[in-house]
Tab-separated table of C-alpha atoms and ligand atoms in Angstrom:
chain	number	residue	atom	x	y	z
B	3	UNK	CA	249.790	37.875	255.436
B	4	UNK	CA	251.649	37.396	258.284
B	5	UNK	CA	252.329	33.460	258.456
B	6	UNK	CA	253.923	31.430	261.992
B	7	UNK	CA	256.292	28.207	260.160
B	8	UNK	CA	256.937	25.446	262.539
B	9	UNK	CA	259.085	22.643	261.332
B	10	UNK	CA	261.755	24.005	258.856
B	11	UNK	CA	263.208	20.325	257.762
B	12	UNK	CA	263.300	19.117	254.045
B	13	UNK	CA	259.535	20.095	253.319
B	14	UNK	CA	259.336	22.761	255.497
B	15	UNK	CA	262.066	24.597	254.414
B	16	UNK	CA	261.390	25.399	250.888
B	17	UNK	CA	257.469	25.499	251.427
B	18	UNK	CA	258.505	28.562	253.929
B	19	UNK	CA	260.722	30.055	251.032
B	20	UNK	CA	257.978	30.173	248.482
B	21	UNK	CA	255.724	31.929	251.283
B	22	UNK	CA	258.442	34.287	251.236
B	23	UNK	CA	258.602	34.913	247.706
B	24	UNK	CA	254.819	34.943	247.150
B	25	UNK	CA	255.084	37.890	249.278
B	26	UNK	CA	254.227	36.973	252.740
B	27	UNK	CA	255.998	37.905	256.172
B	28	UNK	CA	256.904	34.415	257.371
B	29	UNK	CA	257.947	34.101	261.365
B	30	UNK	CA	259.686	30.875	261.699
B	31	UNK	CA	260.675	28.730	264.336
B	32	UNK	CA	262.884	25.219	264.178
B	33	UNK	CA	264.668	22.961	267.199
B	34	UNK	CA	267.327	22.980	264.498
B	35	UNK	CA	270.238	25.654	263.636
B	36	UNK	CA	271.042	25.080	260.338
B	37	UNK	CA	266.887	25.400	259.161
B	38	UNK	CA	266.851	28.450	261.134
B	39	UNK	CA	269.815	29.937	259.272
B	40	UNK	CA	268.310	28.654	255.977
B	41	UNK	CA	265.107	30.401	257.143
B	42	UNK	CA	266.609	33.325	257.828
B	43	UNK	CA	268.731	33.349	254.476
B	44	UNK	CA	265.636	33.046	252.618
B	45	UNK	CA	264.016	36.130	254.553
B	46	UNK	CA	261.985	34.524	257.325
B	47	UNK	CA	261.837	36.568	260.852
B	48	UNK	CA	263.359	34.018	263.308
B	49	UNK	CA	261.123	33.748	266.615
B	50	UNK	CA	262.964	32.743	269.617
B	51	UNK	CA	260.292	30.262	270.603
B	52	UNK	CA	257.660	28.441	269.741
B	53	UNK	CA	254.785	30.722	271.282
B	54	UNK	CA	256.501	33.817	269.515
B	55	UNK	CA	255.934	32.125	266.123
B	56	UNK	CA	252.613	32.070	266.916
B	57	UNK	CA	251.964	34.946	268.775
B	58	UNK	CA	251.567	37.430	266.369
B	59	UNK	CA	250.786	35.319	263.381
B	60	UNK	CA	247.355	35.671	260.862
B	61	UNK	CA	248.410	32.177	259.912
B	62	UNK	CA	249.988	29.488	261.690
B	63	UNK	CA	251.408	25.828	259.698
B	64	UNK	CA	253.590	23.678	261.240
B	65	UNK	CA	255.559	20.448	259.138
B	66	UNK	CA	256.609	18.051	261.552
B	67	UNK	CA	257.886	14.655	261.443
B	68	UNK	CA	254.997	12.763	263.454
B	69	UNK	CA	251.698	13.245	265.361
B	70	UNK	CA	254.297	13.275	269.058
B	71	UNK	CA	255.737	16.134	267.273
B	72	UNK	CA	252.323	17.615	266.058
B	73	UNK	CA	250.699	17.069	269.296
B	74	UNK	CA	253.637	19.001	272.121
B	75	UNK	CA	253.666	21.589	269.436
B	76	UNK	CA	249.928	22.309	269.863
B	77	UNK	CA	248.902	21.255	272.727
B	78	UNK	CA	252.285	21.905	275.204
B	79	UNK	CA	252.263	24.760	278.014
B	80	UNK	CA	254.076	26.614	276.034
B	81	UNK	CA	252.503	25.295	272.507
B	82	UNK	CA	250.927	26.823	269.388
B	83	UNK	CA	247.533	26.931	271.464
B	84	UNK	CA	249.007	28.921	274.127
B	85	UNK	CA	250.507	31.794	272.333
B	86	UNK	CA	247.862	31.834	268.830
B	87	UNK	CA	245.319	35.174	269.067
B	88	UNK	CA	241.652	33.548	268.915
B	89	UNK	CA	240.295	33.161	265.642
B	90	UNK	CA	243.859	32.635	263.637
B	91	UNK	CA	243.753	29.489	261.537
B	92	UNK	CA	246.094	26.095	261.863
B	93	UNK	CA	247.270	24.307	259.145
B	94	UNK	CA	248.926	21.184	259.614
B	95	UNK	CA	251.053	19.764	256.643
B	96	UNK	CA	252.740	17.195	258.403
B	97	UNK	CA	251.761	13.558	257.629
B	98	UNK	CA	249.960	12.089	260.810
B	99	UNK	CA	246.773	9.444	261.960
B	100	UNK	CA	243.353	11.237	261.585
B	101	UNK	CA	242.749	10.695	265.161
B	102	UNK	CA	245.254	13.288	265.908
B	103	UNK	CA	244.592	15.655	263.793
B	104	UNK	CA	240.726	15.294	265.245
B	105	UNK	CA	242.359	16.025	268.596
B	106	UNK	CA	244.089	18.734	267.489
B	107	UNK	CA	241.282	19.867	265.904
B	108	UNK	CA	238.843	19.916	268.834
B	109	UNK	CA	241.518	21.888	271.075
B	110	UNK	CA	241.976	24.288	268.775
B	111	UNK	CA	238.271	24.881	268.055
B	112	UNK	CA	237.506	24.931	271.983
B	113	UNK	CA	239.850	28.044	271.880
B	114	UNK	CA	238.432	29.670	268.804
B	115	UNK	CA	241.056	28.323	266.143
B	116	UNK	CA	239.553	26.709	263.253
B	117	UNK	CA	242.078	24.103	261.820
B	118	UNK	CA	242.811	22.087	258.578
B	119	UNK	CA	244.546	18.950	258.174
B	120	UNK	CA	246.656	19.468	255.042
B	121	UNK	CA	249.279	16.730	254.352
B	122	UNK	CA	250.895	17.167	251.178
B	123	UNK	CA	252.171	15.158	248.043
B	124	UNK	CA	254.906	15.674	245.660
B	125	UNK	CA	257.980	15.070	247.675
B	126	UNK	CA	261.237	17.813	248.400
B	127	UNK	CA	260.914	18.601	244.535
B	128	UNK	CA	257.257	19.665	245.082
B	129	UNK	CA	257.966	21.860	248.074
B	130	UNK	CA	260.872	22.813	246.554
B	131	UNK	CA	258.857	24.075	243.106
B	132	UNK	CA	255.510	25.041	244.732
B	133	UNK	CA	253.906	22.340	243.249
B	134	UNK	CA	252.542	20.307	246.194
B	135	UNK	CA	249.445	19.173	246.078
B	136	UNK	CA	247.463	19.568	249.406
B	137	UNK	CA	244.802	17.447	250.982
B	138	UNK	CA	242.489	19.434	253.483
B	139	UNK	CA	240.179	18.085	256.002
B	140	UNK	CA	238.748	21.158	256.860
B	141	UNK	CA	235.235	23.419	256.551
B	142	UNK	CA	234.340	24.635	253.323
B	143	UNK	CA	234.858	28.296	254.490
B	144	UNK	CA	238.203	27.609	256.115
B	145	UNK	CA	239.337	26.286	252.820
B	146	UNK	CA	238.815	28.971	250.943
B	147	UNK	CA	239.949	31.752	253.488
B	148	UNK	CA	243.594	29.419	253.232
B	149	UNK	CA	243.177	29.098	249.546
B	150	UNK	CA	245.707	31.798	248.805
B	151	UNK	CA	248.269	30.324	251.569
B	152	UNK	CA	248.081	26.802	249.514
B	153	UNK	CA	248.225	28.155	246.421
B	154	UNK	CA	251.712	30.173	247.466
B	155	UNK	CA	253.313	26.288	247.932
B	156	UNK	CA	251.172	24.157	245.954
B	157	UNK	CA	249.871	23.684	242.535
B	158	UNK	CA	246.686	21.459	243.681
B	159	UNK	CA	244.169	21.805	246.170
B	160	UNK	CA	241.887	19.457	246.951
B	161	UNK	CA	239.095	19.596	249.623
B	162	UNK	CA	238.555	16.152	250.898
B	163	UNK	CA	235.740	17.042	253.547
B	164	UNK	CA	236.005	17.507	257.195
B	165	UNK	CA	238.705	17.519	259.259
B	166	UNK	CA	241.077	14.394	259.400
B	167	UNK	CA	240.063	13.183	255.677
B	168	UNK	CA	242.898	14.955	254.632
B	169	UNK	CA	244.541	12.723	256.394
B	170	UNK	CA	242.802	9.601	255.203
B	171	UNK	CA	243.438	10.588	251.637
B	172	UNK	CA	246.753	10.658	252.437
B	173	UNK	CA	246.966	7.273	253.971
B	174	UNK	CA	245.200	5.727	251.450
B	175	UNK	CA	246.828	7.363	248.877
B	176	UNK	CA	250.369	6.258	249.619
B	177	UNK	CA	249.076	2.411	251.187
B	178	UNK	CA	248.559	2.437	247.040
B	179	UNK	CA	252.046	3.660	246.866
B	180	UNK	CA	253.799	1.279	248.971
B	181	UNK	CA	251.869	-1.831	247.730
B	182	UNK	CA	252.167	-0.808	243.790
B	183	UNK	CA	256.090	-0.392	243.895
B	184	UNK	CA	256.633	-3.729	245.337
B	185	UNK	CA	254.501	-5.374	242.559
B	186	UNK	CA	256.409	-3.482	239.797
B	187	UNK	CA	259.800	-4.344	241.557
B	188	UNK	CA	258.700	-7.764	241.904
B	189	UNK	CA	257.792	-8.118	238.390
B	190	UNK	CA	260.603	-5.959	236.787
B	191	UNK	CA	262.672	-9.155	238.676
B	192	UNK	CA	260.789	-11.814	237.492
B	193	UNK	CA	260.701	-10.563	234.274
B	194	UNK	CA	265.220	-10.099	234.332
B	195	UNK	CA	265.743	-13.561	235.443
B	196	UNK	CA	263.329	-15.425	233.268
B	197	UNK	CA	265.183	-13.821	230.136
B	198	UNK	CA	263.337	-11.046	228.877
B	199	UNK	CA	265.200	-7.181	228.365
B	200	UNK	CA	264.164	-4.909	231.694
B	201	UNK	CA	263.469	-1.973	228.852
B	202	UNK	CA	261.280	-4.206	226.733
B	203	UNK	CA	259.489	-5.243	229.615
B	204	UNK	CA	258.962	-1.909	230.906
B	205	UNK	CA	257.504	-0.625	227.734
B	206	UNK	CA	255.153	-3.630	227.362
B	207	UNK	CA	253.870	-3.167	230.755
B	208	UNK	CA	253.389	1.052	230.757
B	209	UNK	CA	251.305	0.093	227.643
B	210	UNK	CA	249.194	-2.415	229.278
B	211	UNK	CA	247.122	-3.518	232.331
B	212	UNK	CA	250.242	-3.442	234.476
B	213	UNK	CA	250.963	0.428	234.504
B	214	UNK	CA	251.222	2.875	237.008
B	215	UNK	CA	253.694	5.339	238.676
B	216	UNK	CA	255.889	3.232	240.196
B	217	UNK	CA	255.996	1.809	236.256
B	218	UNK	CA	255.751	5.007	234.109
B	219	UNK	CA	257.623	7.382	235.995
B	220	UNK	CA	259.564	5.783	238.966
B	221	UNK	CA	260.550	2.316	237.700
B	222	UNK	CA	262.707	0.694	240.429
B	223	UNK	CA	264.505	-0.998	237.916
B	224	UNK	CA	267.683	1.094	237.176
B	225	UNK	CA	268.186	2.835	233.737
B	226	UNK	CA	264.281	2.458	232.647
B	227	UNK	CA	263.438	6.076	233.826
B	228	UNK	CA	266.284	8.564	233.605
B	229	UNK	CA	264.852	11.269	236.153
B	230	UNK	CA	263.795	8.242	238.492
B	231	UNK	CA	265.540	7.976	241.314
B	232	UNK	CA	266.772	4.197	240.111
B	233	UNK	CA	268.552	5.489	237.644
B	234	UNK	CA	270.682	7.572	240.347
B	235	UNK	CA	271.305	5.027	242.918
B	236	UNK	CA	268.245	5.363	244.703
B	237	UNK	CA	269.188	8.827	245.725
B	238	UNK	CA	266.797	12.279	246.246
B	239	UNK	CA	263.403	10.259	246.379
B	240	UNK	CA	260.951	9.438	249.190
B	241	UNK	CA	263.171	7.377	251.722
B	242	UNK	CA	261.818	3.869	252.550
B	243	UNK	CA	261.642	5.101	255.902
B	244	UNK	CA	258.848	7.721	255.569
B	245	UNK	CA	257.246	5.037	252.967
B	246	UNK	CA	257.322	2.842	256.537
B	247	UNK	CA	255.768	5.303	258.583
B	248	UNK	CA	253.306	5.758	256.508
B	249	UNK	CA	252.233	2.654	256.005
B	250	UNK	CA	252.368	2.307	260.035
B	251	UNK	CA	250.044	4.958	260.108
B	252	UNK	CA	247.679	2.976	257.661
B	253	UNK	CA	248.148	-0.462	259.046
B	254	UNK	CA	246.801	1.557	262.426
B	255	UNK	CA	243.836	3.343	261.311
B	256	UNK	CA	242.785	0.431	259.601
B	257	UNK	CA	242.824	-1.554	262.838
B	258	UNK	CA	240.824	1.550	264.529
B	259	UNK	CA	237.775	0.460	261.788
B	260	UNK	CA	238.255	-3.008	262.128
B	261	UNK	CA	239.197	-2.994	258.564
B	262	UNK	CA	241.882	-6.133	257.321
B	263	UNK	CA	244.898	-4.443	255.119
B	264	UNK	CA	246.276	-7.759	253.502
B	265	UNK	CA	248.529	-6.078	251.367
B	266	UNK	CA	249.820	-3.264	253.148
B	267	UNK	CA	250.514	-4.928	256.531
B	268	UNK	CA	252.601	-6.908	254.204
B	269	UNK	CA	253.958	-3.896	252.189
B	270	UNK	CA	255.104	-2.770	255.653
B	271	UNK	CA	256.920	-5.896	256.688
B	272	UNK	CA	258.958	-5.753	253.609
B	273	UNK	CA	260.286	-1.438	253.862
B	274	UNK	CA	260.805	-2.367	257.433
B	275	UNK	CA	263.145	-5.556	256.292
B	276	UNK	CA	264.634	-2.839	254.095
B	277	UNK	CA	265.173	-0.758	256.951
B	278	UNK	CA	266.695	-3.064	258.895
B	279	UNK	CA	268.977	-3.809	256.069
B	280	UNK	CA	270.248	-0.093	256.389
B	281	UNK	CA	268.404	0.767	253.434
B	282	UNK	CA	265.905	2.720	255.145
B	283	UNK	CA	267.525	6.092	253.711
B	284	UNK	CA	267.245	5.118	250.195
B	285	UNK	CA	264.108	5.715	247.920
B	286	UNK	CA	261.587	3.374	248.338
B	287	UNK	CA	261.770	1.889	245.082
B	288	UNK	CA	264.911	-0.004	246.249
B	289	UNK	CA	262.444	-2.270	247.646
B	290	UNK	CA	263.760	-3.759	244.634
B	291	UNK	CA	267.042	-4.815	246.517
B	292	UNK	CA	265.061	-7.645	248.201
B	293	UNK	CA	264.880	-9.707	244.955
B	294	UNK	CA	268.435	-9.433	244.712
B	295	UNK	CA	271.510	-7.179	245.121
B	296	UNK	CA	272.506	-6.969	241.841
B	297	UNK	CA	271.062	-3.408	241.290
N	328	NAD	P1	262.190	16.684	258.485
N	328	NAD	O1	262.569	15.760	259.579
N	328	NAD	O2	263.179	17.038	257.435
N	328	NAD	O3	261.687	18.080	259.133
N	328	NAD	C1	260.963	18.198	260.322
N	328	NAD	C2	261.435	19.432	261.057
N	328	NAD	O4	260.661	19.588	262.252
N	328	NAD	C3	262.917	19.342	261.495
N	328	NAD	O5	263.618	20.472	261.000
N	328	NAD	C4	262.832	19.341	263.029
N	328	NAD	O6	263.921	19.994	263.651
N	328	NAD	C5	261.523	20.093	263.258
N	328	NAD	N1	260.956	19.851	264.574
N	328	NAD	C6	260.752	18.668	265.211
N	328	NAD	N2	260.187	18.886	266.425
N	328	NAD	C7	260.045	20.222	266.535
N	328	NAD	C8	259.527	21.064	267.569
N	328	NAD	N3	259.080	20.573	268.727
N	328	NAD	N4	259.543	22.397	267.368
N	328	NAD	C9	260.004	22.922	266.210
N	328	NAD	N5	260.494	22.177	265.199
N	328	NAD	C10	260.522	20.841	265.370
N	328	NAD	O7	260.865	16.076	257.843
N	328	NAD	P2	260.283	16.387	256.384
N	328	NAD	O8	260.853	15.460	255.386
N	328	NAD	O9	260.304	17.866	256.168
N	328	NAD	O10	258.756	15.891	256.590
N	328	NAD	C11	257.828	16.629	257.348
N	328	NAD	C12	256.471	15.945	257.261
N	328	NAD	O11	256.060	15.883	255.885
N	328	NAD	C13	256.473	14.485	257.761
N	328	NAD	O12	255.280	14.257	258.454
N	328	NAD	C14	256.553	13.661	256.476
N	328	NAD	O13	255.971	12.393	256.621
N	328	NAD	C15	255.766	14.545	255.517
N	328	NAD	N6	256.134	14.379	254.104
N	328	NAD	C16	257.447	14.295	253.743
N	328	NAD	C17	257.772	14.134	252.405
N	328	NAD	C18	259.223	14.030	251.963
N	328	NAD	O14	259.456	13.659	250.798
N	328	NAD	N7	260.189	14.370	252.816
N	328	NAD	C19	256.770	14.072	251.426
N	328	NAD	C20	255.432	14.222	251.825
N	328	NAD	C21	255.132	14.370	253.186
């Protein structure tokens, strides 16, 4: 299949590659030199423009940082929507509001472009490995014509009903995310300074009520999970940063529904504290740094 890639950055990049090595003809387009060149390493056609990637394409995804990004790349003179042959599909993977997406959707549609909202899960590792897991808002049909072009990146996909639930999923999902990591951190802490071992604790709690991921698998307490990204400085995880857009983007659609998010407005107050702190770069489990520096 011939397949337009817009947005080549740290997800991009390697879900482009596996398109690549599943066999596809990838045409790929970046503001950025070094993606290109990485695109071009891994065998992608480099298109001199963002209309050219989409010009010619059977396919078109874009992976962009945010819905300002999403929506010039679509919707500009000289946009997705301009160049894209009627009929071709959109996919976007980027993580954005479900209003947008909706937008998005609608222009395309006007035009004769169905489109999916497909934000993904499983982090630089996942792209990396082809093991995302996407989360389509999108018609039952579309889904399965783009089965094949998921299945090339991912390992999961799940059809969460029209288009923009994708989105929601993913908003909910990771509002979850945010909230549960701070509890864990918080009582990881509590449990250090009133005496008892971190490990002991740990093991007590992924065996009880208490667990969850940000337990079992990405403790934010250092040296509980080796291949967490505590045990490694808080290096190579999901930065606090994207954790803080993301729970932006939830605090928002939750005001759009009239809907009170207790928790996660404060879950955001405390990554953007982080943030401010120049931690914003780290992995979000350093959230832990707020009880203390020690760690
Ligand atoms: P990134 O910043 O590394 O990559 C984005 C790329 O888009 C950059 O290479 C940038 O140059 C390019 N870009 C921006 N505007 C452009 C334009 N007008 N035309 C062409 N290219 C343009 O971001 P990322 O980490 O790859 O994340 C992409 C999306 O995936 C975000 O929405 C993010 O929230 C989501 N996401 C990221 C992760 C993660 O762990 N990094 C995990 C899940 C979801």
């Amino acid at each position: 299949m011939r397949i337009g890639f817009i947005g080549l950055g740290h997800m991009g990049g390697p879900m482009a590659a596996n398109l690549l090595k599943a066999g596809h003809a990838v045409t790929a387009f970046d503001l950025s030199a070094p993606s290109l060149e990485a695109a071009k390493a891994a065998g992608a056609t480099l298109a001199t423009s963002l209309r050219a990637a989409a010009e010619n394409a059977e396919v078109v995804i874009t992976m962009l940082p945010a819905a300002a990004h999403v929506k010039a790349v679509y919707l500009n003179d000289d946009g997705v929507l301009a160049g894209v042959s009627k009929g071709v599909p959109l996919i976007d993977s980027s993580t954005i509001d479900p209003a947008t997406a909706r937008l998005i959707s609608d222009a395309a549609h006007k035009q004769g472009n169905p489109f999916a909202d497909a934000p993904v899960s499983g982090g630089v590792v996942g792209a990396q490995a082809g093991t995302l897991t996407f989360m389509v808002g999108a018609d039952e049909s579309l889904f399965e014509t783009l089965r094949p072009v998921f299945s090339s990146m991912g390992k999961n996909m799940v059809r969460c009903g029209e288009t923009g639930t994708g989105q929601i999923a993913k908003l909910c999902n990771n509002l979850l995310l945010g909230i549960s990591m701070i509890g864990v951190a918080e009582a990881m802490k509590l449990g250090e300074n009133l005496g008892i071992d971190p490990t002991k604790l740990a093991s007590i709690i992924n065996t009880s009520t208490g667990r969850c991921w940000s337990s079992d698998t990405c403790n934010p307490y250092p040296g509980i999970v080796e291949t967490a990204p505590a045990s490694r400085g808080y290096s190579g995880g999901f930065g606090a940063d994207l954790m803080l857009k993301d729970l932006g983007l939830a605090v928002d659609a939750a005001r759009s529904v009239r809907q009170p998010v207790f928790l996660g407005a404060l879950a955001q107050q405390l990554y953007q504290s982080m943030s401010q702190q120049g931690l914003g770069g780290i992995d979000f489990s350093g959230i832990i740094k707020l009880y203390g520096d020690e760690n």
